[in-house]
Coordinates of N, CA and C and ligand atoms in Angstrom, one line a residue:
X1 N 39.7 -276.2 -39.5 CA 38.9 -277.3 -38.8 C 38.1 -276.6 -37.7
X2 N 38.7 -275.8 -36.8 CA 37.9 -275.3 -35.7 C 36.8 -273.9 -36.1
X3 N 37.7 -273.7 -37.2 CA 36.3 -272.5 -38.0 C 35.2 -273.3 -38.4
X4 N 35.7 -274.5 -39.1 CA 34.2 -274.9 -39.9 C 33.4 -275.6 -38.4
X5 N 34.2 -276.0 -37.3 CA 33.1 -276.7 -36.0 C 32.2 -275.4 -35.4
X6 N 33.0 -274.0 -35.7 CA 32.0 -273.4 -34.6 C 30.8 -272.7 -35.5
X7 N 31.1 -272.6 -37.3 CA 30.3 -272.3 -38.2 C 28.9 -273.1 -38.1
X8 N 29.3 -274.5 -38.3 CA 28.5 -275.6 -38.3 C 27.4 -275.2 -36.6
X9 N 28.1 -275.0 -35.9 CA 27.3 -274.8 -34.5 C 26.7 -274.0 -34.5
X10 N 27.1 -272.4 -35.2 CA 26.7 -271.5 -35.2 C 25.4 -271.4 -35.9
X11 N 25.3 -272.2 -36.9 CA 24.2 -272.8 -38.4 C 23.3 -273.4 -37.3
X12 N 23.5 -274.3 -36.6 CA 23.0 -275.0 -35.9 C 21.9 -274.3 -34.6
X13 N 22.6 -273.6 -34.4 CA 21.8 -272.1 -33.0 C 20.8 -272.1 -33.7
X14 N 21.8 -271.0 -34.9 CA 20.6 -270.1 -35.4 C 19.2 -270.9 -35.7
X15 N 19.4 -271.8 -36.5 CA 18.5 -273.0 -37.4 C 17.3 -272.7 -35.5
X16 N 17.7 -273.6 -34.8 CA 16.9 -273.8 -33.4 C 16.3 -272.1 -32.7
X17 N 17.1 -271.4 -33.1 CA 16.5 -269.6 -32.5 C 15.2 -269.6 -33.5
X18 N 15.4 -269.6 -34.7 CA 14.9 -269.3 -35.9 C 13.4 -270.0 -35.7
X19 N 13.2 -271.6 -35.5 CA 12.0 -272.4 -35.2 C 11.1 -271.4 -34.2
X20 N 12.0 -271.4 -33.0 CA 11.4 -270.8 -31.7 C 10.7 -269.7 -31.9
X21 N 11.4 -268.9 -32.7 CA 10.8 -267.6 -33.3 C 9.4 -267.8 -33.9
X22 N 9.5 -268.6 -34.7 CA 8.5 -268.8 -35.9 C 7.5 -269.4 -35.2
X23 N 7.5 -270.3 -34.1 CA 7.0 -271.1 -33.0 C 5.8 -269.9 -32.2
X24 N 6.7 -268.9 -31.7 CA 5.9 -267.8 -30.8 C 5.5 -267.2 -31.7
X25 N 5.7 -266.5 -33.0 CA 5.5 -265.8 -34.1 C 4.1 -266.3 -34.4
X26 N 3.6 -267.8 -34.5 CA 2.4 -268.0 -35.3 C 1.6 -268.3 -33.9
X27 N 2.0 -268.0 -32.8 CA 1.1 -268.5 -31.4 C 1.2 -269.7 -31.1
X28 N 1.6 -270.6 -31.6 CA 1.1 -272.1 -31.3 C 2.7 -272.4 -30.6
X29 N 3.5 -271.8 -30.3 CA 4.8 -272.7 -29.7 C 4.8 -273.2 -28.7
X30 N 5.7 -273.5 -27.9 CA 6.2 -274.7 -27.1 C 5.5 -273.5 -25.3
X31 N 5.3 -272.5 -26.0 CA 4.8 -271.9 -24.5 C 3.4 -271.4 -24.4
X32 N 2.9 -271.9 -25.2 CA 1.4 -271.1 -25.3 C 0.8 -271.9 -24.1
X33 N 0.0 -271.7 -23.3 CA -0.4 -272.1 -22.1 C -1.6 -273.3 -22.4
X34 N -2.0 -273.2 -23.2 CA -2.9 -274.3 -24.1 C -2.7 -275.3 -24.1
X35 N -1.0 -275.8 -24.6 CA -0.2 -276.6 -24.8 C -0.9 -277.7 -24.1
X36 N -1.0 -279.2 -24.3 CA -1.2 -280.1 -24.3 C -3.0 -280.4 -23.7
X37 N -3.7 -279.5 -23.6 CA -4.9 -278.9 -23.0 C -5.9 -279.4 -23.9
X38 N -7.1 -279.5 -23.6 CA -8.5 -280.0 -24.5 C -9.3 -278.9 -24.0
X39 N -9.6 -278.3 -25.2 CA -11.2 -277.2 -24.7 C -12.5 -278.0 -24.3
X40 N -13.1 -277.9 -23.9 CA -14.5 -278.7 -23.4 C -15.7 -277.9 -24.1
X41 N -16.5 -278.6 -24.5 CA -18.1 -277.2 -25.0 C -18.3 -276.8 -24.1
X42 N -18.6 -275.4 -24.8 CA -19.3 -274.9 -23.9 C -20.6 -273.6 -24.8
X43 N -21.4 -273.7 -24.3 CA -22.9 -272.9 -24.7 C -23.0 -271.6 -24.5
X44 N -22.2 -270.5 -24.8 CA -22.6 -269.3 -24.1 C -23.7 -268.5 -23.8
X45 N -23.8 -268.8 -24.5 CA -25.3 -268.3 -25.0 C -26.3 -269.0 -23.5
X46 N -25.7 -269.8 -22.8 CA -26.2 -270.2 -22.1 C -26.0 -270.3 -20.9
X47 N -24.7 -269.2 -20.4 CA -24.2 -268.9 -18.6 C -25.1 -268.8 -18.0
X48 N -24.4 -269.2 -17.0 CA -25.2 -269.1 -15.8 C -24.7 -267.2 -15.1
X49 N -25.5 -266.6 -15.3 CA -25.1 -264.9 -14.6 C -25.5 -264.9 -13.3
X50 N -24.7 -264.9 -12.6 CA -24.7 -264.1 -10.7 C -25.3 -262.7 -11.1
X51 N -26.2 -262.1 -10.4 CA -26.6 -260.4 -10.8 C -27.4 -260.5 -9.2
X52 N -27.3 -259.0 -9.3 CA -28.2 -258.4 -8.1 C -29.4 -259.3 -8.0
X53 N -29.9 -259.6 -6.6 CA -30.7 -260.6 -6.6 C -32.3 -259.8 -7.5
X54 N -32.0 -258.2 -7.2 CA -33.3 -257.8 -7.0 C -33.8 -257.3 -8.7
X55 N -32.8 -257.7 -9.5 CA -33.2 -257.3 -10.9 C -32.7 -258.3 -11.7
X56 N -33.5 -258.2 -13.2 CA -33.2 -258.7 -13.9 C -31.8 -258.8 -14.7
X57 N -31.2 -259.9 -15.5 CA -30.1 -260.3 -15.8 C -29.6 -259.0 -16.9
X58 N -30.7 -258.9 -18.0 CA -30.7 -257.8 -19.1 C -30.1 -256.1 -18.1
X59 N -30.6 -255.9 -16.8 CA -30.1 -255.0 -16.5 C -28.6 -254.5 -16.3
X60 N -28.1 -256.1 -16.0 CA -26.7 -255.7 -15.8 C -25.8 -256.6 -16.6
X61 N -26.4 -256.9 -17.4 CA -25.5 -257.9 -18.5 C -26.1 -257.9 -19.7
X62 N -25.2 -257.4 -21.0 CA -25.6 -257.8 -22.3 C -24.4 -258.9 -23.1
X63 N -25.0 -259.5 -24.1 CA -24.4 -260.4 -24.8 C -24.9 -260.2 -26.6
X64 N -23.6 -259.5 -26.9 CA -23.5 -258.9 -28.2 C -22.8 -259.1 -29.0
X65 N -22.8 -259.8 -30.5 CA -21.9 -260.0 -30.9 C -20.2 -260.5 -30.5
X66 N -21.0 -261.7 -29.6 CA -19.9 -262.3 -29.2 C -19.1 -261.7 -28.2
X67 N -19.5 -260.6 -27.3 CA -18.8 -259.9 -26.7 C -20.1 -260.1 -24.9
X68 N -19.1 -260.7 -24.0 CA -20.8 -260.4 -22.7 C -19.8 -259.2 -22.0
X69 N -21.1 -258.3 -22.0 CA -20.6 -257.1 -21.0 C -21.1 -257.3 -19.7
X70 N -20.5 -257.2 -18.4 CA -21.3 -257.5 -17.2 C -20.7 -256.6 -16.5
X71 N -21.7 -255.8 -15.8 CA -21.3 -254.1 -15.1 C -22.3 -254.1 -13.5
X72 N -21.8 -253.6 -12.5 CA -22.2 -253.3 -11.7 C -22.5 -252.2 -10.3
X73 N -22.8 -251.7 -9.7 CA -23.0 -250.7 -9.1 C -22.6 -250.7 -7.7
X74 N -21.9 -250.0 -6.9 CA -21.1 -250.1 -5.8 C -22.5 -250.3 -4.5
X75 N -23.5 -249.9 -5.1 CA -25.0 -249.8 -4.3 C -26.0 -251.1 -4.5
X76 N -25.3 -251.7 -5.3 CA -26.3 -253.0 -5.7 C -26.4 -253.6 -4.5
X77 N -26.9 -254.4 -4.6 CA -27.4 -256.1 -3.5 C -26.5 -257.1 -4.3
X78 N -26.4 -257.9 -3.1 CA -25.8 -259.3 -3.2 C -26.6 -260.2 -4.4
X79 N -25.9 -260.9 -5.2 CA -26.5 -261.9 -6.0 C -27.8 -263.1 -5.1
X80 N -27.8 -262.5 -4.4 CA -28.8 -263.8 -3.2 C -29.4 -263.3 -2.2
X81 N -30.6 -263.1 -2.2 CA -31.4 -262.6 -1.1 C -30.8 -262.8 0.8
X82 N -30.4 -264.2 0.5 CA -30.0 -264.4 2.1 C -28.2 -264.5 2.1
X83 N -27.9 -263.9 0.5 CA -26.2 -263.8 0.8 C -26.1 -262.6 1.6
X84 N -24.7 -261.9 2.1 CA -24.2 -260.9 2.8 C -23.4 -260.3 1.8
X85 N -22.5 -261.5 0.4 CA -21.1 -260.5 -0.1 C -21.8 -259.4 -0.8
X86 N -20.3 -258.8 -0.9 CA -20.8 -257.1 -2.0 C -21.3 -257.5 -3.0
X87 N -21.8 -256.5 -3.9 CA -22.6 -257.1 -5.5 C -21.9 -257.4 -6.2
X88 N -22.1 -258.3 -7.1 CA -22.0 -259.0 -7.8 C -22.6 -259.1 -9.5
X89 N -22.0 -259.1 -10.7 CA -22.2 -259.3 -12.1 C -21.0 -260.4 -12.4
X90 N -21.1 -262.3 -12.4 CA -20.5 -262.4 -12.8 C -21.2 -263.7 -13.7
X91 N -20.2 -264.3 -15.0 CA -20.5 -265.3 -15.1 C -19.9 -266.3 -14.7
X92 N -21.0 -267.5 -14.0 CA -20.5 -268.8 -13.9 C -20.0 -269.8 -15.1
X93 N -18.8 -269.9 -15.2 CA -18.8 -270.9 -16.6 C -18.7 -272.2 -16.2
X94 N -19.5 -273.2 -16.9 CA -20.1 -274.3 -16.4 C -18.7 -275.1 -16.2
X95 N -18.5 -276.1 -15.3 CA -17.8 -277.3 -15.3 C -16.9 -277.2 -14.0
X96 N -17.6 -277.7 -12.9 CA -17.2 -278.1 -11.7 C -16.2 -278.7 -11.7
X97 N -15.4 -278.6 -11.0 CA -13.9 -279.8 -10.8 C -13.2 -279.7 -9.5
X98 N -12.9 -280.7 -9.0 CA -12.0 -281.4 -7.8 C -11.1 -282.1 -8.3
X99 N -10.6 -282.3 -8.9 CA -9.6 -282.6 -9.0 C -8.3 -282.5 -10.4
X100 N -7.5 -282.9 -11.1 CA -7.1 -282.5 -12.5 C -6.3 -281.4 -12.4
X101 N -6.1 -281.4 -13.9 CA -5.8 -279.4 -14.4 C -6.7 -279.1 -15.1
X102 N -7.3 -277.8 -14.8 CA -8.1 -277.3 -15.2 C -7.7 -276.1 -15.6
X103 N -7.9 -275.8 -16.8 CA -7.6 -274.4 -17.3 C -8.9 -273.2 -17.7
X104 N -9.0 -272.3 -17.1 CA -9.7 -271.0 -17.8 C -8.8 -269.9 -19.1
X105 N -9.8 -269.9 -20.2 CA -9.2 -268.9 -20.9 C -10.1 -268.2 -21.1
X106 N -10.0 -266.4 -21.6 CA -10.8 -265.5 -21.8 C -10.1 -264.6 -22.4
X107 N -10.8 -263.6 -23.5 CA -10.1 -262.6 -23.8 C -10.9 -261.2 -23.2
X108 N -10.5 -260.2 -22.3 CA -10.9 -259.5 -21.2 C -10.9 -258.0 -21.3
X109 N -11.6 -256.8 -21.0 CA -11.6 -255.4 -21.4 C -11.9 -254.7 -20.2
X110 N -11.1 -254.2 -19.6 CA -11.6 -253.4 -18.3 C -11.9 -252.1 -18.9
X111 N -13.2 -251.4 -18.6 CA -12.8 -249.8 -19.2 C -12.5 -249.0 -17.8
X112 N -12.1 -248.1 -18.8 CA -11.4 -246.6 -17.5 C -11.9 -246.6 -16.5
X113 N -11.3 -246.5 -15.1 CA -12.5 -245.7 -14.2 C -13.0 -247.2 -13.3
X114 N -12.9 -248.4 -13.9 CA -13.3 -249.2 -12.8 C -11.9 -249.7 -12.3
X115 N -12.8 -250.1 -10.9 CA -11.4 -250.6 -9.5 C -12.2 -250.7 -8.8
X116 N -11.2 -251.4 -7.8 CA -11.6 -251.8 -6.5 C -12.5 -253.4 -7.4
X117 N -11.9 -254.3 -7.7 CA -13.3 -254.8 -8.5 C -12.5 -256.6 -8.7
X118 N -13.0 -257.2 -8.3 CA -12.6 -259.1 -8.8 C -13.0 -259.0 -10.3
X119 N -12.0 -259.3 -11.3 CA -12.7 -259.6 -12.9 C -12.8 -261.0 -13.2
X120 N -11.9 -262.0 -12.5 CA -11.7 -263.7 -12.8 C -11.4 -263.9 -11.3
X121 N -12.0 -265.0 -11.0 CA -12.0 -265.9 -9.9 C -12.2 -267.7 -9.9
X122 N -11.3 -268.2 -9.3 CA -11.5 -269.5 -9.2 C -12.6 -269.5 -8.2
X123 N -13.9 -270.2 -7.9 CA -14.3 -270.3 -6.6 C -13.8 -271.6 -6.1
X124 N -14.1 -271.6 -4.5 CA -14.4 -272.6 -4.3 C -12.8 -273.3 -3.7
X125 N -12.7 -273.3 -2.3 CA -11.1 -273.6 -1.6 C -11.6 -273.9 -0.2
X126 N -10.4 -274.2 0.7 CA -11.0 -275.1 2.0 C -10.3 -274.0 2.9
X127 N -9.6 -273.0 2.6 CA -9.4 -272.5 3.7 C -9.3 -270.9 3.6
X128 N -9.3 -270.4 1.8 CA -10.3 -268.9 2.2 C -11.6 -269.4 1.1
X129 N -12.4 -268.7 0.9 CA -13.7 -268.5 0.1 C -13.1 -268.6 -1.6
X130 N -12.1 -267.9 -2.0 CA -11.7 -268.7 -3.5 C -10.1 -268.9 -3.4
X131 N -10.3 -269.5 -4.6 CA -8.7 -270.3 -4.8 C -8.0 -268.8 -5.6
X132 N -8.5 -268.2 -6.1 CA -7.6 -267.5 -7.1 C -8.5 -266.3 -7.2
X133 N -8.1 -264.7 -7.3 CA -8.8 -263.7 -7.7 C -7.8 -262.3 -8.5
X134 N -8.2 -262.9 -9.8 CA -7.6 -261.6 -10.7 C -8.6 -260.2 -10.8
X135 N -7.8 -258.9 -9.8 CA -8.6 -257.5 -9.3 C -8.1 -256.8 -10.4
X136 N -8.6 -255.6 -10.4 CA -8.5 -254.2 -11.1 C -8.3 -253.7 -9.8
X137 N -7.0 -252.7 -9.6 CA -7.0 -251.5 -8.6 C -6.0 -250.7 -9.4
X138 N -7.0 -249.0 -9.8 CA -6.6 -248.0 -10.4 C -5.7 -248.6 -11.8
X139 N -6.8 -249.2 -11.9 CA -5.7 -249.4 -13.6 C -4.6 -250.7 -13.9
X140 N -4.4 -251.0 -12.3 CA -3.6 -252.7 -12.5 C -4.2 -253.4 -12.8
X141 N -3.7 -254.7 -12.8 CA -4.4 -256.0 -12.6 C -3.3 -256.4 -11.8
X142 N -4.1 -257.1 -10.8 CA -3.4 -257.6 -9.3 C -4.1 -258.9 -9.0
X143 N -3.3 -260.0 -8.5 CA -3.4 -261.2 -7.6 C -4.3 -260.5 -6.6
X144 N -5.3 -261.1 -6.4 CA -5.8 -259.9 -5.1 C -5.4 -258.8 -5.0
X145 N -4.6 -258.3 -3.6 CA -4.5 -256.6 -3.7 C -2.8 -256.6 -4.1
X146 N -2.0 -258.0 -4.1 CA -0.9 -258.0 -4.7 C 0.0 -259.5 -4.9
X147 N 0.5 -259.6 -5.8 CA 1.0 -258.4 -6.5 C 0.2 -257.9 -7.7
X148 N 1.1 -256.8 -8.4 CA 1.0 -256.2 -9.6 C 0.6 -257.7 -11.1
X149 N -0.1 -257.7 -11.5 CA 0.3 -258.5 -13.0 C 0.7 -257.8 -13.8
X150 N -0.3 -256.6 -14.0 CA -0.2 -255.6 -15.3 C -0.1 -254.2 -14.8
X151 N 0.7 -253.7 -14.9 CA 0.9 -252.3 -14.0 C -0.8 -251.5 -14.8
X152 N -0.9 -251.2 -16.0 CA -1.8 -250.2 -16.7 C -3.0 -251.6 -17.6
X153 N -3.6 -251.7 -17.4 CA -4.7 -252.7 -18.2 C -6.2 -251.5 -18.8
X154 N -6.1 -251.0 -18.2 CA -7.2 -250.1 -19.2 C -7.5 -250.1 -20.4
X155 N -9.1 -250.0 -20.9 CA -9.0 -250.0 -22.3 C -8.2 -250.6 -23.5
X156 N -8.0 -251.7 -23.1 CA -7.4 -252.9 -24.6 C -7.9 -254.2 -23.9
X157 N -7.6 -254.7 -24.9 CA -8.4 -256.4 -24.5 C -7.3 -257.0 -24.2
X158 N -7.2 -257.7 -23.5 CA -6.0 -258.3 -23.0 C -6.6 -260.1 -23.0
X159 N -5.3 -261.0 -23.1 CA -6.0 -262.8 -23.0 C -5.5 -263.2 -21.8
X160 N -6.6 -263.5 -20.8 CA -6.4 -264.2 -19.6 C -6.4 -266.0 -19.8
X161 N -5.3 -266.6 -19.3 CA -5.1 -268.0 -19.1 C -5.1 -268.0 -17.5
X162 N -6.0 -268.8 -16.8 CA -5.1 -269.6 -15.6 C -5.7 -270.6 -15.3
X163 N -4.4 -271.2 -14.9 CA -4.2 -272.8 -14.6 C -4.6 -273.2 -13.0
X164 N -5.1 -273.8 -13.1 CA -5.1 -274.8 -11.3 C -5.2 -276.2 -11.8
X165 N -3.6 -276.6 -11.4 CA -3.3 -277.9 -11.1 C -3.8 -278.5 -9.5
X166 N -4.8 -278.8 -9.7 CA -5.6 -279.6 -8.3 C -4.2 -280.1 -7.6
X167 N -3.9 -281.2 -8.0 CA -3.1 -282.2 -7.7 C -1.4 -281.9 -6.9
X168 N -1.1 -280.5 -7.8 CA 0.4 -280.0 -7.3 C 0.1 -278.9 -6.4
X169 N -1.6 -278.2 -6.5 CA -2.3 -277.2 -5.4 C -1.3 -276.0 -6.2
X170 N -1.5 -276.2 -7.3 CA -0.9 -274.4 -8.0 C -1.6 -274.1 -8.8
X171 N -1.5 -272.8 -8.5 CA -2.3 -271.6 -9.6 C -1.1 -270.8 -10.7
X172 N -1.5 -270.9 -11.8 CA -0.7 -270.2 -12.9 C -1.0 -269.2 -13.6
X173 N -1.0 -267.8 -13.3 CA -1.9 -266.7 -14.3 C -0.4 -266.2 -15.3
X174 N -1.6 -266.2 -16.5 CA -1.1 -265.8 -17.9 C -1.5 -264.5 -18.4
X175 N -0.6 -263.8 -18.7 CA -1.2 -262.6 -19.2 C -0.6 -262.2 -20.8
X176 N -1.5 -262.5 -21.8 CA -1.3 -262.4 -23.2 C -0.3 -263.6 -23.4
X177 N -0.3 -264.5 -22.8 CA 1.0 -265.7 -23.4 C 1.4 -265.7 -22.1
X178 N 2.2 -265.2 -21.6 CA 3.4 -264.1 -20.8 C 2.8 -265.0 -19.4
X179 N 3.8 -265.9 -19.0 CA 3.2 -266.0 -17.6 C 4.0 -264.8 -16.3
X180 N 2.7 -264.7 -15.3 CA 3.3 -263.8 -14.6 C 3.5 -264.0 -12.9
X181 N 2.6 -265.1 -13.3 CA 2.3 -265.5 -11.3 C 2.4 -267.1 -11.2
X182 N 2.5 -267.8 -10.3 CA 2.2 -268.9 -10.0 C 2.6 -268.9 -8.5
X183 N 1.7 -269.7 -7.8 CA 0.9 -269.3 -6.6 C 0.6 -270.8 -6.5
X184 N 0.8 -271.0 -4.5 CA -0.2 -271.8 -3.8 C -1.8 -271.9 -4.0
X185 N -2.3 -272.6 -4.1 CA -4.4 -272.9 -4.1 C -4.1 -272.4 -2.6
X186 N -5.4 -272.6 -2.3 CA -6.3 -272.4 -0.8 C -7.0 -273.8 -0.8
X187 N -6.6 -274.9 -0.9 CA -7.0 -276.2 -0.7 C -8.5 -276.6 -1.5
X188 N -8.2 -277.9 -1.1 CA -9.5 -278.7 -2.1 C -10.6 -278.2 -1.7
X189 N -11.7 -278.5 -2.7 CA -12.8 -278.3 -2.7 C -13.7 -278.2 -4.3
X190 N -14.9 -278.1 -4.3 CA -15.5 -278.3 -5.3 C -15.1 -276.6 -5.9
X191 N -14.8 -276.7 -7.3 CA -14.1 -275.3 -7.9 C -15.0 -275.1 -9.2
X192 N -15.3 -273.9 -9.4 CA -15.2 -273.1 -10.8 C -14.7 -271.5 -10.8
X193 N -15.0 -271.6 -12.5 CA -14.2 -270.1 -12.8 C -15.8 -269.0 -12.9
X194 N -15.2 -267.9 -12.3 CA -16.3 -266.6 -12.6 C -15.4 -265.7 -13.4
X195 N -15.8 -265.1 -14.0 CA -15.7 -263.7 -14.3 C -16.6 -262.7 -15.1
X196 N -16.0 -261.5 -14.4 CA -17.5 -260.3 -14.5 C -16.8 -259.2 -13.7
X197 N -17.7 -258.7 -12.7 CA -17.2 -258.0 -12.0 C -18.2 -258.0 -10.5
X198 N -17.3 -258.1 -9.7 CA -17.4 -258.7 -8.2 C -16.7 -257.6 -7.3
X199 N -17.7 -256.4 -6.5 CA -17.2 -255.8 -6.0 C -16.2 -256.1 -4.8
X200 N -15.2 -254.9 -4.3 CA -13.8 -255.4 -3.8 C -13.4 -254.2 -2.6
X201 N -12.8 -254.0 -1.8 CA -12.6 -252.9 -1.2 C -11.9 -252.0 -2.0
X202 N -12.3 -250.5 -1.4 CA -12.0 -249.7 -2.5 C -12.9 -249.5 -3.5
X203 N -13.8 -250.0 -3.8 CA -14.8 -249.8 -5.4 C -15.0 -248.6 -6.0
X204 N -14.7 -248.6 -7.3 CA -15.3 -247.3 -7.8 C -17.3 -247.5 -7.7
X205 N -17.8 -246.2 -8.0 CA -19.2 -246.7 -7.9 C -19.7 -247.5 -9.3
X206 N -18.9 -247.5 -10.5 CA -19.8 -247.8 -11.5 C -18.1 -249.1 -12.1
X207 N -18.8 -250.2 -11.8 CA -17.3 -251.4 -12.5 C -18.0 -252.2 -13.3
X208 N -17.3 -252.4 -14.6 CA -17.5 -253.6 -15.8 C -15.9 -254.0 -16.5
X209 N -16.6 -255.4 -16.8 CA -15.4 -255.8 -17.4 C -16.4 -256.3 -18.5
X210 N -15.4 -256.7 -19.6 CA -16.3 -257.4 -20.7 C -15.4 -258.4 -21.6
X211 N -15.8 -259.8 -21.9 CA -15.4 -260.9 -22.0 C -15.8 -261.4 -23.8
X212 N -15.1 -262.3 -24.0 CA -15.3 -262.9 -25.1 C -14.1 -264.4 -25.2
X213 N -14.6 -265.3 -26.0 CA -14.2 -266.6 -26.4 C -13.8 -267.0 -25.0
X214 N -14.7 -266.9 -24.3 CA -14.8 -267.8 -23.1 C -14.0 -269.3 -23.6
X215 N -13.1 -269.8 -23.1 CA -13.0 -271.5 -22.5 C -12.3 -271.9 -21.5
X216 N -13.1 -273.5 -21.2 CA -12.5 -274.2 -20.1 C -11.9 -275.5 -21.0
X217 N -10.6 -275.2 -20.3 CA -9.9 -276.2 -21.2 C -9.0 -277.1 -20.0
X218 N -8.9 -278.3 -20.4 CA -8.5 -279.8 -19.4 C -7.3 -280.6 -19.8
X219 N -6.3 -280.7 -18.9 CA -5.6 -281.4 -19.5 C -5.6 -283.0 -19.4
X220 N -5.4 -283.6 -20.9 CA -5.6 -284.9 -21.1 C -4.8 -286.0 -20.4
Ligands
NAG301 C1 -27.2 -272.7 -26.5 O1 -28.1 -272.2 -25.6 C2 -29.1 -271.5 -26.1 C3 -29.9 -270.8 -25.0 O2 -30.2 -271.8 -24.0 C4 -30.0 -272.4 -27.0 O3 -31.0 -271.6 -27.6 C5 -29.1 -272.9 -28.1 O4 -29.9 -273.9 -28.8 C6 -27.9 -273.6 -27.5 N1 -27.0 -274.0 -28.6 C7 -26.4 -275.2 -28.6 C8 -25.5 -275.5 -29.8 O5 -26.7 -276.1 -27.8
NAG302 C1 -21.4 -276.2 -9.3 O1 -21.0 -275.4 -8.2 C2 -22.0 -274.4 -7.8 C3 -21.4 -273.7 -6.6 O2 -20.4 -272.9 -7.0 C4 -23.3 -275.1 -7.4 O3 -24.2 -274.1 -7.0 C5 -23.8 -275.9 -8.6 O4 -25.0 -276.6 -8.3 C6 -22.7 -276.9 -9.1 N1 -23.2 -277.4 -10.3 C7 -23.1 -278.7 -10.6 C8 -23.6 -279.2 -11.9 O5 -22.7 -279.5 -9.7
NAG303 C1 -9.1 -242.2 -17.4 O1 -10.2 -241.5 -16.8 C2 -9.7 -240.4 -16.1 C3 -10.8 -239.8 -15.3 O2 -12.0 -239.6 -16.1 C4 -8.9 -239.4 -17.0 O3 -8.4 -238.4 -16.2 C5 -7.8 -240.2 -17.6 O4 -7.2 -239.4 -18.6 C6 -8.3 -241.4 -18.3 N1 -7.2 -242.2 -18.8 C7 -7.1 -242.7 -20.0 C8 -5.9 -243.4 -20.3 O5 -8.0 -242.6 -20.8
NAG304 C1 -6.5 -246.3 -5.6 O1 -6.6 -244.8 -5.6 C2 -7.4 -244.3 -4.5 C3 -7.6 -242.8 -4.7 O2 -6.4 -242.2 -5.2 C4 -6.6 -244.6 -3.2 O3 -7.3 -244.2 -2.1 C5 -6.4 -246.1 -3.1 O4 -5.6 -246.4 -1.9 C6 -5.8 -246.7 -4.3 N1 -5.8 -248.1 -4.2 C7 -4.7 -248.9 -4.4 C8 -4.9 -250.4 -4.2 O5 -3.7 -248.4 -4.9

């Protein structure tokens, strides 16, 4: 009797391990960050690019087979004739929001050699200048200057998720599935997502990052 109850239970685990496996196995399980989320259109082909005020977009950004490269120079100018910040290569991806969940997804490629460098940013907070900034320093990927996300990110593509729950004022960064952070916002305010590359202290002289299947996805 007590063999066949813990058999039966034991049938029973496995049966429930086995789903979960198969669950994370095909991407789509109970933890994919997507999860209950709506993608919104969006036009790529149609960003809005932040670039040195003083040149053209083609200089520091291509868009190739589905892949936007956006690179910048430790010597550039500000995206704005009457801005002050450091240079700037980023894309704006469209869809303002105050309030909600709002999710960013991207799949992302730092090459060798850049740092010191913002790759993804929330703008837009009430009490610093952004709500969220995922950096390159020497080869990590860092919350700002910390913490650590990814000790070594160089050269592979990696899939950026993060979340800003307006409403609970949290930030959630995902790295390949894998959540790694979840963080206080910097308060309300009108928000979007950048990424590119946004110089940082520390900069190497020559930083790109490069993006593909951009989305902004909302929860319903
Ligand atoms: C996307 O934007 C490009 C450039 O503005 C435009 O040529 C194209 O027709 C747009 N595509 C769609 C599906 O709206
Ligand atoms: C979205 O916010 C940016 C500031 O980050 C602003 O310049 C732009 O006009 C806004 N777009 C819309 C459609 O409200
Ligand atoms: C990155 O670049 C540096 C300097 O060029 C080089 O020494 C290093 O081996 C490179 N690392 C990888 C993983 O390619
Ligand atoms: C990155 O490396 C440089 C040169 O070795 C060093 O000066 C700098 O402090 C490092 N930055 C970080 C954030 O580790």
């Amino acid at each position: 009797m007590k063999m066949s109850y813990s058999s039966s239970l034991f049938a029973l685990h496995f049966s429930v391990l086995l789903q979960f496996c198969t669950h994370r196995a095909m991407g789509w399980g109970p933890t994919d960050p997507t999860d209950g989320f709506v993608s919104l259109p969006l036009n790529s082909s149609s960003f809005l690019i932040l670039k040195p005020y003083d040149l053209l977009v083609s200089d520091r950004y291509s868009f190739i087979d589905g892949v936007h490269r956006l690179w910048v120079f430790a010597t550039d100018k500000p995206h704005a004739l009457t801005s002050i910040t450091a240079p700037r290569t980023e894309i704006r991806v469209p869809g303002n929001y105050s309030s909600g969940v709002w999710q960013f997804e991207g799949y992302g490629f730092v090459p060798n050699g850049t740092s010191g460098v913002c790759i993804m940013q929330i703008f837009g907070a009430s009490t610093h200048a952004t709500t969220a900034m995922v950096r390159v320093y020497n080869g990590s990927l860092t919350y700002y200057r910390s913490p650590v996300l990814v000790p070594y990110i160089y050269d592979r593509w990696f899939r950026l998720n993060v979340i800003h729950d307006v409403g609970r004022k949290k930030v959630s960064i995902f790295i390949d599935g894998v959540l790694k952070l979840t963080v206080d916002d910097h308060g309300a305010a009108s928000h979007n997502f950048h990424c590119g590359v946004y110089a940082q202290n520390d900069r190497s002289y020559y930083m790109e990052s490069r993006w593909k299947d951009i989305k902004v996805l909302k929860k319903m």
